[in-house]
CSV table of C-alpha atoms and ligand atoms in Angstrom, one decimal:
chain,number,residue,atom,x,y,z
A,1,UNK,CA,17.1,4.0,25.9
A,2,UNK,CA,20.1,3.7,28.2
A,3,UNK,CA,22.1,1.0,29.3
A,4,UNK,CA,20.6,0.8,32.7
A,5,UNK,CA,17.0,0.9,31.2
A,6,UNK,CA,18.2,-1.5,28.7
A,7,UNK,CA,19.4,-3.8,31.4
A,8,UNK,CA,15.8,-3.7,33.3
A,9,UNK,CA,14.0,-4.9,30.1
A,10,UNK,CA,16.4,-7.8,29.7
A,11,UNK,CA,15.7,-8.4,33.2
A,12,UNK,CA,12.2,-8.2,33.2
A,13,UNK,CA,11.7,-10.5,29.6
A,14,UNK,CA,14.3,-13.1,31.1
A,15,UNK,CA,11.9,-13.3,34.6
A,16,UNK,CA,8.8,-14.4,31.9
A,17,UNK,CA,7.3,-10.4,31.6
A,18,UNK,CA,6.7,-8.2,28.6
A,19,UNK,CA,8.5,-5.5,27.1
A,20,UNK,CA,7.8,-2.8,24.7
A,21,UNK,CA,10.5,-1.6,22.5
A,22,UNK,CA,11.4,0.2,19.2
A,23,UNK,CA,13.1,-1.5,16.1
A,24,UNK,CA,13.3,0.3,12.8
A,25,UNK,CA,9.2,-0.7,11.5
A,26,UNK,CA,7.4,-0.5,14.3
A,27,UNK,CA,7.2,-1.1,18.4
A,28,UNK,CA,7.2,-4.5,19.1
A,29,UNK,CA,5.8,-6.3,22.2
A,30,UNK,CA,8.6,-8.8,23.2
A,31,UNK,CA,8.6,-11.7,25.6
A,32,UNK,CA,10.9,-15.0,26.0
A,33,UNK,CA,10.3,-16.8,22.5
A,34,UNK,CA,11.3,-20.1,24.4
A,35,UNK,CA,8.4,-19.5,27.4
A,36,UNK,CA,5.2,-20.5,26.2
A,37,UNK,CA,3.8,-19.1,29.4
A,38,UNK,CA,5.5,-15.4,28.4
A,39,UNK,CA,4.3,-15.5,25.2
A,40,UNK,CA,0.6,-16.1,26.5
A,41,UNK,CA,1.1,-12.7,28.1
A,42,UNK,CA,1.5,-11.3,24.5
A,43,UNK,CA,-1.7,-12.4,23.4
A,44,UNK,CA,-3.4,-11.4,26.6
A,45,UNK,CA,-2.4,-7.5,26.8
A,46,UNK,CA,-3.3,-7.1,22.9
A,47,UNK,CA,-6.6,-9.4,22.8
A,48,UNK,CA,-4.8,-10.4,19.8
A,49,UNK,CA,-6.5,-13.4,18.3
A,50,UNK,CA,-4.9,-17.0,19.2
A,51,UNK,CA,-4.3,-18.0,15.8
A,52,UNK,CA,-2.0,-15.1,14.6
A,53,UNK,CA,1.1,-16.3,14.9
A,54,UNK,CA,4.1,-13.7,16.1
A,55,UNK,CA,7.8,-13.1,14.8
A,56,UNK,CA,10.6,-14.0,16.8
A,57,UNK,CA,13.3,-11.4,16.9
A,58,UNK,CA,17.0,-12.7,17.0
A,59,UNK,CA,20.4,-11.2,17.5
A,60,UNK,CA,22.5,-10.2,14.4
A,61,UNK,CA,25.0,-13.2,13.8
A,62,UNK,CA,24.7,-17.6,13.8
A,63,UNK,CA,20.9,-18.5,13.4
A,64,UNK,CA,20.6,-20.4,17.0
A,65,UNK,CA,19.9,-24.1,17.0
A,66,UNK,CA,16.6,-25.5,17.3
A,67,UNK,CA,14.7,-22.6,16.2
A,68,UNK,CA,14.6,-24.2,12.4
A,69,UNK,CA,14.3,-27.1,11.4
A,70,UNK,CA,15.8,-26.7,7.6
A,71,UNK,CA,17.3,-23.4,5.9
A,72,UNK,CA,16.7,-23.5,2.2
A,73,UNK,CA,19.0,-22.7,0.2
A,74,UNK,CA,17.0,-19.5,-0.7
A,75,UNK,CA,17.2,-18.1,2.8
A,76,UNK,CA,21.0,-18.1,2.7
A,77,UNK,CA,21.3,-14.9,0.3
A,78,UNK,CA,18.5,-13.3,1.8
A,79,UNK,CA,20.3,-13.1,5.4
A,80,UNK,CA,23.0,-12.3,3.7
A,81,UNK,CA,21.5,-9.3,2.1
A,82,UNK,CA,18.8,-8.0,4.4
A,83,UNK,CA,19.7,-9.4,8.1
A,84,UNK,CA,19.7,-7.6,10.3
A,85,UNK,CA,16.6,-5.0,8.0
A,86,UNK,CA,12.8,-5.6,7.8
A,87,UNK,CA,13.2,-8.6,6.0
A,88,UNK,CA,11.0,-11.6,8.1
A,89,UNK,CA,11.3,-14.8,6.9
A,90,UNK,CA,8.5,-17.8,7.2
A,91,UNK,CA,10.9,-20.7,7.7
A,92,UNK,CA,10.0,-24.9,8.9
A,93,UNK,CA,9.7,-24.4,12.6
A,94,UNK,CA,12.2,-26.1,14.7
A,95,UNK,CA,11.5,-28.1,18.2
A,96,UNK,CA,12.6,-25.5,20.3
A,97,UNK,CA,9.8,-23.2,19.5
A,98,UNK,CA,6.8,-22.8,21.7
A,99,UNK,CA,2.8,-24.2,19.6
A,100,UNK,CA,1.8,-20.5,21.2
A,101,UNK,CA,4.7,-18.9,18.9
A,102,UNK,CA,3.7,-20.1,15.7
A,103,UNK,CA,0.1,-21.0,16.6
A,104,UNK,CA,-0.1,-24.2,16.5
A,105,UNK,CA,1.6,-23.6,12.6
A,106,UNK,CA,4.5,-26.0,11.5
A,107,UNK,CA,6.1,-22.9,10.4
A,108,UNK,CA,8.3,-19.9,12.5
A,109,UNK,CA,8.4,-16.6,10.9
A,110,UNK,CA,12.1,-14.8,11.7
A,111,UNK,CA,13.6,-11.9,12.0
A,112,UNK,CA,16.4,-9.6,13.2
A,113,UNK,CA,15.8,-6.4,13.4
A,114,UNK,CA,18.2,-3.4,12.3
A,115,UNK,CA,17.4,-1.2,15.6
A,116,UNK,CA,20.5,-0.2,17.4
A,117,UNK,CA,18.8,-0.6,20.3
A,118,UNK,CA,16.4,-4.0,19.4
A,119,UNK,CA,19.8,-5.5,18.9
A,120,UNK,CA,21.3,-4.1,22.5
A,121,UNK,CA,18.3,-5.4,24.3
A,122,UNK,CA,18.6,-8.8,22.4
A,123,UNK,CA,22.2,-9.0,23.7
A,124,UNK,CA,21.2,-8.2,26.9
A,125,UNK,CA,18.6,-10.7,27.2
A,126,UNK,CA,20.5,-13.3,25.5
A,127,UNK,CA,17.0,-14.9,24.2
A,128,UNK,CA,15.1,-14.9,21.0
A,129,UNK,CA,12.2,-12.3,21.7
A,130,UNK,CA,9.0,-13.1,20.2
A,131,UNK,CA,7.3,-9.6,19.4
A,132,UNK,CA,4.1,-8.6,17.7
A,133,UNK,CA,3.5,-4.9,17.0
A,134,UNK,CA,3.0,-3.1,20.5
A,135,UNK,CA,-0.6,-2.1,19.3
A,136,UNK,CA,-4.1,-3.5,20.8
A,137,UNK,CA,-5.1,-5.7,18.5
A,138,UNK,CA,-6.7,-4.1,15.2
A,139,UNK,CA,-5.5,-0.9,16.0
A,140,UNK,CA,-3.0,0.9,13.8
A,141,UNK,CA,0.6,-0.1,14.9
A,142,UNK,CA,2.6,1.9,17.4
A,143,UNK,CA,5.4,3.9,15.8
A,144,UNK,CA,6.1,5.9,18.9
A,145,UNK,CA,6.5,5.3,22.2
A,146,UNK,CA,3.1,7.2,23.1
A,147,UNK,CA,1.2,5.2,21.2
A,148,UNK,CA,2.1,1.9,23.3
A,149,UNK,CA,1.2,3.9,26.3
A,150,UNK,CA,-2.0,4.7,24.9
A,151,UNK,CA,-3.1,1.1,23.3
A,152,UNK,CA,-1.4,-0.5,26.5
A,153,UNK,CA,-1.0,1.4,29.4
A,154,UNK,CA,-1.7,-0.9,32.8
A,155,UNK,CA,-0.8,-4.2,30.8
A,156,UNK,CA,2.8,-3.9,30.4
A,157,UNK,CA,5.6,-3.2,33.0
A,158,UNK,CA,8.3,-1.4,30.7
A,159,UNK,CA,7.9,0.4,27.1
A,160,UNK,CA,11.6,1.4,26.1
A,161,UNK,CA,11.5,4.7,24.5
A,162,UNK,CA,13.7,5.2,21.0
A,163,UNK,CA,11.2,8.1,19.9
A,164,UNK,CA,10.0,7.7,16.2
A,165,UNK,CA,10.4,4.3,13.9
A,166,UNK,CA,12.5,5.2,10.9
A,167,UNK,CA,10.7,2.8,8.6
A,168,UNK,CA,7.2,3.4,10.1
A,169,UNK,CA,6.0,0.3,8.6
A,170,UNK,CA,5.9,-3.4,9.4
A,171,UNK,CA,8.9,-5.8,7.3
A,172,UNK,CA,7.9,-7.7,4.6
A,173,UNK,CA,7.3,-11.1,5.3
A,174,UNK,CA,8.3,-13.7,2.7
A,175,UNK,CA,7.5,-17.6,3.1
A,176,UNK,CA,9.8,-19.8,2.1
A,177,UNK,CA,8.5,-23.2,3.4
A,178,UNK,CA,6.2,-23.2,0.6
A,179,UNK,CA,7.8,-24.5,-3.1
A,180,UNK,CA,7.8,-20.8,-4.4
A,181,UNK,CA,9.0,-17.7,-2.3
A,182,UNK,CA,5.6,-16.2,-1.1
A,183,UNK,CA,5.3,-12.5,0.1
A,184,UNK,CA,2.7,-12.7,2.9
A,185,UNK,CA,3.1,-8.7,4.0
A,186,UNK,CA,4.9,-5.9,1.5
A,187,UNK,CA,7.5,-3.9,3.4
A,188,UNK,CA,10.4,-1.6,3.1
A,189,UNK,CA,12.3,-4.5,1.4
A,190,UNK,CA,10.5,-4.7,-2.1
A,191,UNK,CA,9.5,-7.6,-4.4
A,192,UNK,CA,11.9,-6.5,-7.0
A,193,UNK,CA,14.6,-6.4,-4.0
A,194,UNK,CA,14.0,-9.5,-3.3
A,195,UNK,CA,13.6,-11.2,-6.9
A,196,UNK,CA,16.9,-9.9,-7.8
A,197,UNK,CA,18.4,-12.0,-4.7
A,198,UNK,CA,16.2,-14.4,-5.1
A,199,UNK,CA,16.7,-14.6,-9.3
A,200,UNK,CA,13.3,-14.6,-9.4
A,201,UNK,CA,10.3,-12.2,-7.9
A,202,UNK,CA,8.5,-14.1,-5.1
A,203,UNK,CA,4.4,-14.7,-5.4
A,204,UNK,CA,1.9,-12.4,-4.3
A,205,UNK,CA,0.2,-13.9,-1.5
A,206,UNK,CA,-3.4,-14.3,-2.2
A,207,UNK,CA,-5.4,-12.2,0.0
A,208,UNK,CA,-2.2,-9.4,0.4
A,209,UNK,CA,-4.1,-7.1,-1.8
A,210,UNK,CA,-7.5,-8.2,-2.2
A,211,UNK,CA,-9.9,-9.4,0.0
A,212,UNK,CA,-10.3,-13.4,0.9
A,213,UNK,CA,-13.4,-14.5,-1.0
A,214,UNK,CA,-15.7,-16.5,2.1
A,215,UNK,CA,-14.7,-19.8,2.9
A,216,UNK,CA,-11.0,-19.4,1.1
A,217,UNK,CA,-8.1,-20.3,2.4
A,218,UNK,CA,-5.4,-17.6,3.8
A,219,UNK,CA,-1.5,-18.2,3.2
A,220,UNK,CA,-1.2,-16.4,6.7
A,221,UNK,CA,-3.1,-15.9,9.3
A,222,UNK,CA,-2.8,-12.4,9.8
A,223,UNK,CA,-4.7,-11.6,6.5
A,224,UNK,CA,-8.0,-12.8,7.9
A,225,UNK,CA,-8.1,-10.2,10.8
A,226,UNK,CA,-8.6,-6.5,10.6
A,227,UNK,CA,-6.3,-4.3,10.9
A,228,UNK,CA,-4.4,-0.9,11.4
A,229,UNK,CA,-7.8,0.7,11.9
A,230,UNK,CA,-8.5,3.7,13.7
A,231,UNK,CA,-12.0,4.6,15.2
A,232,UNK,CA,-12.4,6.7,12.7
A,233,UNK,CA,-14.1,5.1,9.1
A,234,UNK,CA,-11.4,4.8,7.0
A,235,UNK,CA,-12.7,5.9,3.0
A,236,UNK,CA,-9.6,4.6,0.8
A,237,UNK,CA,-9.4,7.0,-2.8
A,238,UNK,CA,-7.7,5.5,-5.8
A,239,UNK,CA,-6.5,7.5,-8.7
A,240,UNK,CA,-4.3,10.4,-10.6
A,241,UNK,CA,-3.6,13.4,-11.7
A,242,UNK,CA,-7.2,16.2,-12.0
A,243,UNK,CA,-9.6,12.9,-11.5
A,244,UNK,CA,-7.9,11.5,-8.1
A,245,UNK,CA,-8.0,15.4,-6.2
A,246,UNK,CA,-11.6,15.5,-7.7
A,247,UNK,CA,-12.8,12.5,-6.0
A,248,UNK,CA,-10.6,12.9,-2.9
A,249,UNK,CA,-12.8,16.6,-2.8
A,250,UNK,CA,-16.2,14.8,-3.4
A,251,UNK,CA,-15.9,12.6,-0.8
A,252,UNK,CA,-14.7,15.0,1.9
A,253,UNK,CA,-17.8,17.5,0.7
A,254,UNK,CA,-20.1,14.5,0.7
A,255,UNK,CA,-18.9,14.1,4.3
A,256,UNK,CA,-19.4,15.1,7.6
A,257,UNK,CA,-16.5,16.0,10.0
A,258,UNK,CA,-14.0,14.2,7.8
A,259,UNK,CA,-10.3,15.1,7.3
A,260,UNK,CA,-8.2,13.8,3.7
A,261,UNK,CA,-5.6,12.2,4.5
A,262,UNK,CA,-2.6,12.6,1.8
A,263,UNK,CA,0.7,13.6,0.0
A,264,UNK,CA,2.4,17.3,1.0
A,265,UNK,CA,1.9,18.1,-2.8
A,266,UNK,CA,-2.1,17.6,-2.9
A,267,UNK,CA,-2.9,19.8,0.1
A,268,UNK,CA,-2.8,23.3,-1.5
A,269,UNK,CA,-4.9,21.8,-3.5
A,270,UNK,CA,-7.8,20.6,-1.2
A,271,UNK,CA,-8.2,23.7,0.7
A,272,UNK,CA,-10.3,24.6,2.7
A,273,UNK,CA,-11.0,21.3,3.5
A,274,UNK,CA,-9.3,19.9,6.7
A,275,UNK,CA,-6.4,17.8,5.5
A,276,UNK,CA,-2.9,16.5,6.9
A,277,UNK,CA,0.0,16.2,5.1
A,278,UNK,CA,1.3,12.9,5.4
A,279,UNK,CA,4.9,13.9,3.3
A,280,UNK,CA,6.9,14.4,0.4
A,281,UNK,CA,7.3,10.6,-0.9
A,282,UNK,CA,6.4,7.6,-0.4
A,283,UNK,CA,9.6,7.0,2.5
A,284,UNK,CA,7.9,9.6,4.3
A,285,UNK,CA,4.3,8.4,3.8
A,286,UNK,CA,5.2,5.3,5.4
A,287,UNK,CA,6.6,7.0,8.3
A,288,UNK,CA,3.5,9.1,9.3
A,289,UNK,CA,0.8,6.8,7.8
A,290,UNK,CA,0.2,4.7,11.5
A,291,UNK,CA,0.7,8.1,13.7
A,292,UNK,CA,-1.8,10.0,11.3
A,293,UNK,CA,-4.6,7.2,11.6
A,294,UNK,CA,-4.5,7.6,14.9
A,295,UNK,CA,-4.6,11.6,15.0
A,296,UNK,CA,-7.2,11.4,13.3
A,297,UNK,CA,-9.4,9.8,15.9
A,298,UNK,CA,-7.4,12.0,18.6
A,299,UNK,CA,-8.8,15.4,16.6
A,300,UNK,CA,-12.3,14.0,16.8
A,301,UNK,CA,-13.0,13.5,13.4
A,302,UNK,CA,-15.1,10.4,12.4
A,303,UNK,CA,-13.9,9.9,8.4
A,304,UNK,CA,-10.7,9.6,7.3
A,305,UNK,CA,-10.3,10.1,3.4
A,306,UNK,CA,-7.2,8.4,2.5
A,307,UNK,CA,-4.9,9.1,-0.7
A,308,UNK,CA,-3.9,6.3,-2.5
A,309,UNK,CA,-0.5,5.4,-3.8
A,310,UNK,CA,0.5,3.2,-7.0
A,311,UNK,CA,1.0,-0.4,-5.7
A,312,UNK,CA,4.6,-0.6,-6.8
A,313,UNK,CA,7.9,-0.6,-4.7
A,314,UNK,CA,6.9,0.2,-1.3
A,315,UNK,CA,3.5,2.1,-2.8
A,316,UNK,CA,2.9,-1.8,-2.4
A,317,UNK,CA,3.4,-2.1,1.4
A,318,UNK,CA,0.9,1.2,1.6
A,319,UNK,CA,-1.5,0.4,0.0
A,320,UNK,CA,-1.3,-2.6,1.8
A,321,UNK,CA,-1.7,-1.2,5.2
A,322,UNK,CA,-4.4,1.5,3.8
A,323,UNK,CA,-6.6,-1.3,2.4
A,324,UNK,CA,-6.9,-3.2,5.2
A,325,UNK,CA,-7.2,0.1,7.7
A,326,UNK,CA,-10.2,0.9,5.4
A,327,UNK,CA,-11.6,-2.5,5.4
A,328,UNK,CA,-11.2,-2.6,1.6
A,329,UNK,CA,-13.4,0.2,1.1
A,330,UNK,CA,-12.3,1.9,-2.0
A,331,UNK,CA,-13.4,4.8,-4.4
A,332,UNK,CA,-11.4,4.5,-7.7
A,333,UNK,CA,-10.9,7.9,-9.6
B,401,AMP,P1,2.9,-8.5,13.7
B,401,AMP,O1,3.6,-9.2,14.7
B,401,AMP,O2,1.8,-7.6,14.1
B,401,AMP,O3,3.9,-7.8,12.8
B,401,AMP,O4,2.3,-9.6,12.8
B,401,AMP,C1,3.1,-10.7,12.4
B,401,AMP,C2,2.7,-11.1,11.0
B,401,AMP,O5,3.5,-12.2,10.6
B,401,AMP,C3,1.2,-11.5,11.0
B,401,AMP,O6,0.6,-11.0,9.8
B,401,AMP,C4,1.3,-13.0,11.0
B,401,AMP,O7,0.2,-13.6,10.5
B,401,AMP,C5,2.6,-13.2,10.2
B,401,AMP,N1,3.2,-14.5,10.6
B,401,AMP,C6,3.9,-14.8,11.7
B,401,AMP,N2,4.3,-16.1,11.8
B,401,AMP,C7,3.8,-16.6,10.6
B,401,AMP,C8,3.9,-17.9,10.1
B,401,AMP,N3,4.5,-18.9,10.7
B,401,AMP,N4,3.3,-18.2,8.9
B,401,AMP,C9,2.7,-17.2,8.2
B,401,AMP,N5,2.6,-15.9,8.7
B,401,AMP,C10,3.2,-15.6,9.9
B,402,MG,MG1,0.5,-6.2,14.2
């Protein structure tokens, strides 16, 4: 990611096209928040679904005017703390932004990411950049540059290469247009990071964990579409200790032409069985869930037998991504 190639995606997003770039959770797919037409293109190369609204990425520094139309008084400390990080924050929407942006919602989520280079190319382009995950729609998210190519190849001009995400997950996203902070997504940033900002620990969205019952209503749109889901069946395995390597054996043995997907520590003890190591905590876990899920279906294998974290601190933001990549298939030990 040089200047030069830098300079070509500015180019490129401020002419109305799409870019792919890193940022420290995932690739996005950027284009001119302010051109509804641009942002059409988003939804077009990902066959993402009309109603999911997108995050528009801003330069470090002054919020720009017209983007909100109010910032609560909670938002204040939360910039403060985690701007620029993968904090995004659900905020009134302001004139400027396009109905396509926030589909058709009376709320913008915001963010600006920590990416050396996300924030070069947002100088460069001098625009809010509205970015999704670089991903085909459903698929897990892209946190190398090879993955765009593959989900996106033909659709895109430019993908910008940073190599690997550090974070490896999506931010947290936190409404605040609603009377009580909300966490919509878990991310890096944790509840208890941002209750002790806040003075007080934000909501649980419903439907962040569980799924929606039919006919309820979602507090984002993005929890009512699948997600992070490789081609492979995805088999999610609760549990500790004896019990949780006990199940995580059963179901690979019950299986054909599976592979267990899970902590460094369990492996040694799931041989022979085909499994990947996805690291030594739960920082590392993050980083190689999305890559994994897809190597999975690269390797040919047609089960995936996922390890299970506790759902606290970012074991939250896992789990969160591993039930909705199994479709809320679970095993509990
Ligand atoms: P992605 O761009 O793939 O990281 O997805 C963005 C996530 O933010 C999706 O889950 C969206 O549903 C959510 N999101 C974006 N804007 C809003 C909004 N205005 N209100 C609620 N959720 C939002
Ligand atoms: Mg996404």
């Amino acid at each position: 990611m040089d200047g030069p190639s830098i300079e070509e995606a500015a180019g490129i997003l401020r002419a109305g096209g799409l870019v792919a770039f890193p940022t420290e959770t995932v690739y996005g797919l950027g284009a001119n928040a302010l051109d509804e037409e641009a942002v059409r293109g988003i939804f077009r190369a990902k066959g993402r679904p009309q109603d999911n609204p997108l995050i528009v990425h801003l330069p470090k520094g002054e919020l720009p005017a017209g983007l909100v139309l109010a910032l609560p008084g909670s938002a204040q400390g939360l910039i403060e703390a985690f701007w620029p990080g993968p904090l995004t924050l659900v905020l009134p929407k302001g004139p400027k932004i396009p109905t396509a942006v926030s589909a058709g919602l009376s709320t913008v989520a915001l963010r600006s990411p920590a990416h050396e280079g996300a924030q070069a190319l947002l100088r460069a382009a001098g625009l809010p950049i509205a970015a999704p995950s670089a991903n085909a729609s459903g698929r897990p998210s892209p946190t190398r540059a090879e993955h765009v190519f593959e989900d996106l190849n033909g659709k895109i001009p430019l993908i910008l290469d940073g190599g690997a995400c550090e974070i490896g997950l999506e931010s947290t996203v936190l409404d605040l247009s609603c009377e009580e902070p909300t966490l919509l997504r878990p991310g890096l940033i944790t509840l208890e990071e941002l209750g002790a900002v806040l003075g007080k620990t934000p909501r649980l969205g419903r439907g962040v964990m569980q799924p929606l019952a039919a006919g309820e209503r979602a507090p984002s749109p993005g929890l009512l579409h699948r997600h992070y889901a490789p081609r492979a069946e995805v088999i999610l395995v609760r549990g500790e200790g004896e019990g949780l390597v006990q199940k995580l054996k059963d179901e690979y043995d019950g299986a054909e032409n599976a592979v267990i997907l899970c902590a460094d520590a369990l492996m040694r003890r799931l041989l022979p069985r085909s499994c990947r190591g996805l690291g030594a905590d739960e920082r590392q876990m993050a980083k190689a869930l999305f890559a994994a899920l897809r190597g999975a279906d690269e390797e040919g294998f047609s089960r995936v037998i996922l390890q299970g974290v506790a759902e606290e601190g970012l074991g939250l933001a896992l789990m969160n991504r591993a039930l909705r990549a199994a479709g809320f298939r679970t095993i509990d030990a």
